[in-house]
mmCIF file of C-alpha atoms in Angstrom:
data_model
loop_
_atom_site.group_PDB
_atom_site.id
_atom_site.type_symbol
_atom_site.label_atom_id
_atom_site.label_comp_id
_atom_site.label_asym_id
_atom_site.label_seq_id
_atom_site.Cartn_x
_atom_site.Cartn_y
_atom_site.Cartn_z
ATOM 1 C CA MET X 1 -11.066 -22.706 -8.538
ATOM 2 C CA ASP X 2 -9.509 -20.776 -11.437
ATOM 3 C CA LEU X 3 -6.496 -18.390 -11.220
ATOM 4 C CA MET X 4 -8.676 -15.276 -11.387
ATOM 5 C CA THR X 5 -10.734 -16.349 -8.346
ATOM 6 C CA VAL X 6 -7.589 -17.178 -6.369
ATOM 7 C CA VAL X 7 -6.027 -13.774 -7.213
ATOM 8 C CA GLY X 8 -9.318 -12.023 -6.326
ATOM 9 C CA ILE X 9 -9.553 -13.769 -2.956
ATOM 10 C CA ALA X 10 -5.892 -13.024 -2.155
ATOM 11 C CA ALA X 11 -6.327 -9.354 -3.173
ATOM 12 C CA SER X 12 -9.489 -9.048 -1.028
ATOM 13 C CA ALA X 13 -7.782 -10.681 1.962
ATOM 14 C CA LEU X 14 -4.726 -8.398 1.773
ATOM 15 C CA THR X 15 -6.615 -5.129 1.278
ATOM 16 C CA ALA X 16 -9.242 -6.105 3.861
ATOM 17 C CA THR X 17 -6.608 -6.838 6.519
ATOM 18 C CA SER X 18 -4.161 -4.080 5.562
ATOM 19 C CA LEU X 19 -5.440 -1.711 8.246
ATOM 20 C CA LEU X 20 -4.897 -4.314 10.994
ATOM 21 C CA PRO X 21 -1.155 -3.510 11.524
ATOM 22 C CA GLN X 22 -2.088 0.191 11.917
ATOM 23 C CA LEU X 23 -4.743 -0.741 14.480
ATOM 24 C CA LEU X 24 -2.296 -2.915 16.431
ATOM 25 C CA LYS X 25 0.364 -0.138 16.371
ATOM 26 C CA LEU X 26 -2.284 2.310 17.614
ATOM 27 C CA ILE X 27 -3.280 0.000 20.508
ATOM 28 C CA ARG X 28 0.391 -0.699 21.366
ATOM 29 C CA GLU X 29 1.719 2.870 21.248
ATOM 30 C CA LYS X 30 -1.490 4.819 22.026
ATOM 31 C CA LYS X 31 -0.345 7.642 19.671
ATOM 32 C CA ALA X 32 -2.388 8.845 16.677
ATOM 33 C CA GLN X 33 -1.186 12.379 15.905
ATOM 34 C CA ASP X 34 0.173 11.468 12.451
ATOM 35 C CA ILE X 35 -2.819 9.350 11.314
ATOM 36 C CA SER X 36 -5.257 11.053 8.905
ATOM 37 C CA VAL X 37 -8.883 10.820 10.045
ATOM 38 C CA THR X 38 -9.940 11.927 6.556
ATOM 39 C CA MET X 39 -8.193 8.854 5.115
ATOM 40 C CA LEU X 40 -10.096 6.584 7.484
ATOM 41 C CA SER X 41 -13.414 8.301 6.607
ATOM 42 C CA VAL X 42 -12.909 8.101 2.825
ATOM 43 C CA LEU X 43 -11.773 4.474 3.151
ATOM 44 C CA LEU X 44 -14.808 3.664 5.320
ATOM 45 C CA ALA X 45 -17.195 5.130 2.709
ATOM 46 C CA GLY X 46 -15.453 3.108 0.010
ATOM 47 C CA LEU X 47 -15.622 -0.126 2.003
ATOM 48 C CA VAL X 48 -19.349 0.346 2.695
ATOM 49 C CA LEU X 49 -19.923 0.853 -1.043
ATOM 50 C CA TRP X 50 -17.908 -2.345 -1.746
ATOM 51 C CA ILE X 51 -20.330 -4.201 0.566
ATOM 52 C CA CYS X 52 -23.297 -2.754 -1.398
ATOM 53 C CA TYR X 53 -21.522 -3.829 -4.607
ATOM 54 C CA GLY X 54 -21.058 -7.344 -3.208
ATOM 55 C CA VAL X 55 -24.754 -7.510 -2.232
ATOM 56 C CA LEU X 56 -25.862 -6.325 -5.697
ATOM 57 C CA LYS X 57 -23.519 -8.862 -7.256
ATOM 58 C CA ASN X 58 -24.428 -11.578 -4.727
ATOM 59 C CA ASP X 59 -20.680 -12.153 -4.156
ATOM 60 C CA LEU X 60 -20.070 -13.437 -0.614
ATOM 61 C CA ILE X 61 -16.248 -12.957 -0.799
ATOM 62 C CA ILE X 62 -16.567 -9.246 -1.539
ATOM 63 C CA ILE X 63 -19.195 -8.856 1.225
ATOM 64 C CA VAL X 64 -17.250 -10.733 3.909
ATOM 65 C CA ALA X 65 -13.825 -9.212 3.088
ATOM 66 C CA ASN X 66 -15.143 -5.662 3.148
ATOM 67 C CA ALA X 67 -17.394 -6.215 6.196
ATOM 68 C CA PHE X 68 -14.279 -7.320 8.092
ATOM 69 C CA ALA X 69 -12.396 -4.277 6.782
ATOM 70 C CA VAL X 70 -15.236 -1.978 7.950
ATOM 71 C CA LEU X 71 -14.969 -3.449 11.480
ATOM 72 C CA VAL X 72 -11.203 -2.881 11.570
ATOM 73 C CA ASN X 73 -11.658 0.588 10.048
ATOM 74 C CA LEU X 74 -14.331 1.666 12.562
ATOM 75 C CA THR X 75 -12.196 0.449 15.495
ATOM 76 C CA THR X 76 -9.160 2.274 14.098
ATOM 77 C CA PHE X 77 -11.272 5.374 13.476
ATOM 78 C CA PHE X 78 -12.622 5.668 17.038
ATOM 79 C CA LEU X 79 -9.283 4.774 18.670
ATOM 80 C CA THR X 80 -7.572 7.386 16.481
ATOM 81 C CA LEU X 81 -10.049 10.062 17.648
ATOM 82 C CA TYR X 82 -9.624 8.906 21.267
ATOM 83 C CA PHE X 83 -5.800 8.904 21.243
ATOM 84 C CA LYS X 84 -5.642 12.209 19.345
ATOM 85 C CA LYS X 85 -7.554 13.698 22.315
ATOM 86 C CA HIS X 86 -5.894 11.731 25.123
ATOM 87 C CA SER X 87 -2.308 11.160 23.870
ATOM 88 C CA GLY X 88 0.734 12.390 25.821
ATOM 89 C CA ARG X 89 1.850 14.565 22.863
ATOM 90 C CA MET R 1 -24.822 2.122 -16.919
ATOM 91 C CA ASP R 2 -26.584 -0.014 -14.296
ATOM 92 C CA LEU R 3 -26.627 0.604 -10.513
ATOM 93 C CA MET R 4 -24.062 -2.136 -9.824
ATOM 94 C CA THR R 5 -21.503 -0.554 -12.162
ATOM 95 C CA VAL R 6 -22.056 2.903 -10.658
ATOM 96 C CA VAL R 7 -21.618 1.522 -7.103
ATOM 97 C CA GLY R 8 -18.495 -0.390 -8.222
ATOM 98 C CA ILE R 9 -16.921 2.688 -9.790
ATOM 99 C CA ALA R 10 -17.723 4.836 -6.731
ATOM 100 C CA ALA R 11 -16.304 2.170 -4.381
ATOM 101 C CA SER R 12 -13.114 1.874 -6.485
ATOM 102 C CA ALA R 13 -12.692 5.668 -6.617
ATOM 103 C CA LEU R 14 -13.089 6.070 -2.832
ATOM 104 C CA THR R 15 -10.818 3.193 -1.817
ATOM 105 C CA ALA R 16 -8.242 4.097 -4.487
ATOM 106 C CA THR R 17 -8.035 7.724 -3.302
ATOM 107 C CA SER R 18 -8.425 7.021 0.436
ATOM 108 C CA LEU R 19 -4.676 7.145 1.077
ATOM 109 C CA LEU R 20 -4.376 10.612 -0.530
ATOM 110 C CA PRO R 21 -5.380 12.573 2.637
ATOM 111 C CA GLN R 22 -2.725 10.629 4.596
ATOM 112 C CA LEU R 23 -0.125 11.477 1.946
ATOM 113 C CA LEU R 24 -1.077 15.186 2.016
ATOM 114 C CA LYS R 25 -0.928 15.227 5.849
ATOM 115 C CA LEU R 26 2.487 13.567 5.683
ATOM 116 C CA ILE R 27 3.797 16.188 3.210
ATOM 117 C CA ARG R 28 2.264 19.058 5.238
ATOM 118 C CA GLU R 29 3.421 17.980 8.705
ATOM 119 C CA LYS R 30 6.538 15.939 7.792
ATOM 120 C CA LYS R 31 5.816 13.533 10.724
ATOM 121 C CA ALA R 32 5.311 9.767 10.295
ATOM 122 C CA GLN R 33 6.059 8.189 13.688
ATOM 123 C CA ASP R 34 2.489 6.877 14.164
ATOM 124 C CA ILE R 35 2.020 5.501 10.618
ATOM 125 C CA SER R 36 2.394 1.710 10.225
ATOM 126 C CA VAL R 37 4.821 0.718 7.452
ATOM 127 C CA THR R 38 3.443 -2.840 7.669
ATOM 128 C CA MET R 39 -0.012 -1.497 6.798
ATOM 129 C CA LEU R 40 1.368 0.254 3.725
ATOM 130 C CA SER R 41 3.242 -2.917 2.662
ATOM 131 C CA VAL R 42 0.241 -5.236 3.071
ATOM 132 C CA LEU R 43 -1.978 -2.710 1.282
ATOM 133 C CA LEU R 44 0.575 -2.389 -1.543
ATOM 134 C CA ALA R 45 0.657 -6.183 -2.050
ATOM 135 C CA GLY R 46 -3.141 -6.244 -2.119
ATOM 136 C CA LEU R 47 -3.364 -3.391 -4.638
ATOM 137 C CA VAL R 48 -0.839 -5.087 -6.956
ATOM 138 C CA LEU R 49 -2.923 -8.273 -6.805
ATOM 139 C CA TRP R 50 -6.066 -6.228 -7.627
ATOM 140 C CA ILE R 51 -4.250 -4.974 -10.759
ATOM 141 C CA CYS R 52 -3.460 -8.598 -11.715
ATOM 142 C CA TYR R 53 -7.128 -9.458 -11.069
ATOM 143 C CA GLY R 54 -8.204 -6.568 -13.304
ATOM 144 C CA VAL R 55 -5.835 -7.741 -16.069
ATOM 145 C CA LEU R 56 -7.114 -11.336 -15.837
ATOM 146 C CA LYS R 57 -10.685 -10.026 -15.922
ATOM 147 C CA ASN R 58 -9.889 -7.438 -18.599
ATOM 148 C CA ASP R 59 -11.574 -4.779 -16.398
ATOM 149 C CA LEU R 60 -10.067 -1.338 -17.056
ATOM 150 C CA ILE R 61 -11.776 0.307 -14.046
ATOM 151 C CA ILE R 62 -10.182 -2.119 -11.577
ATOM 152 C CA ILE R 63 -6.785 -1.720 -13.295
ATOM 153 C CA VAL R 64 -6.812 2.096 -13.398
ATOM 154 C CA ALA R 65 -8.235 2.589 -9.872
ATOM 155 C CA ASN R 66 -5.684 0.270 -8.293
ATOM 156 C CA ALA R 67 -2.768 1.513 -10.417
ATOM 157 C CA PHE R 68 -3.494 5.018 -9.121
ATOM 158 C CA ALA R 69 -3.725 3.652 -5.568
ATOM 159 C CA VAL R 70 -0.328 1.910 -5.991
ATOM 160 C CA LEU R 71 1.251 5.238 -7.023
ATOM 161 C CA VAL R 72 -0.198 7.033 -3.990
ATOM 162 C CA ASN R 73 0.766 4.087 -1.763
ATOM 163 C CA LEU R 74 4.380 3.954 -2.995
ATOM 164 C CA THR R 75 4.782 7.718 -2.517
ATOM 165 C CA THR R 76 3.305 7.470 0.993
ATOM 166 C CA PHE R 77 5.516 4.466 1.739
ATOM 167 C CA PHE R 78 8.816 6.149 0.817
ATOM 168 C CA LEU R 79 7.894 9.468 2.448
ATOM 169 C CA THR R 80 6.907 7.596 5.620
ATOM 170 C CA LEU R 81 10.313 5.874 5.714
ATOM 171 C CA TYR R 82 12.043 9.214 5.022
ATOM 172 C CA PHE R 83 10.186 11.206 7.713
ATOM 173 C CA LYS R 84 10.518 8.379 10.250
ATOM 174 C CA LYS R 85 14.314 8.798 9.814
ATOM 175 C CA HIS R 86 14.437 12.579 9.469
ATOM 176 C CA SER R 87 11.545 13.824 11.646
ATOM 177 C CA GLY R 88 12.064 16.233 14.584
ATOM 178 C CA ARG R 89 10.617 13.656 17.097
#
């Protein structure tokens, strides 16, 4: 495995999992007032396009990393909407 | 320009600009309690690695998209720290 592939995999892993801490904070604190739903929507559209790009390129790493990110994004998206409606503040 | 390149550019543009709405909301409302600093840090590391990947691959689109995202991310990061310390709540 050459350096470029290693850097690409590491970059995919970090960006794909970057939303996870926000999701965990959301579940822990049940507060979402300051989170931008627009950000989550734009990011979701981008991630779906990255999956299409991975399919066109037949690149499993891009597909898997971004499919995982879409799952985390969708969960964060719906929990954000829920806690914006049902939060104490 | 083939379909794959168009999809790749669109995906880069969306994911690179996805943090912008969160930054604008942060500037507008000056509240950051619910934003995860860990998310911003993990995302920042991933974006820097994507720039390295772009350099290794000599791909200007990947470099420019992720360099822009790093700028937005860094601004969001420091403003989040600032408003967490100086917010009304």
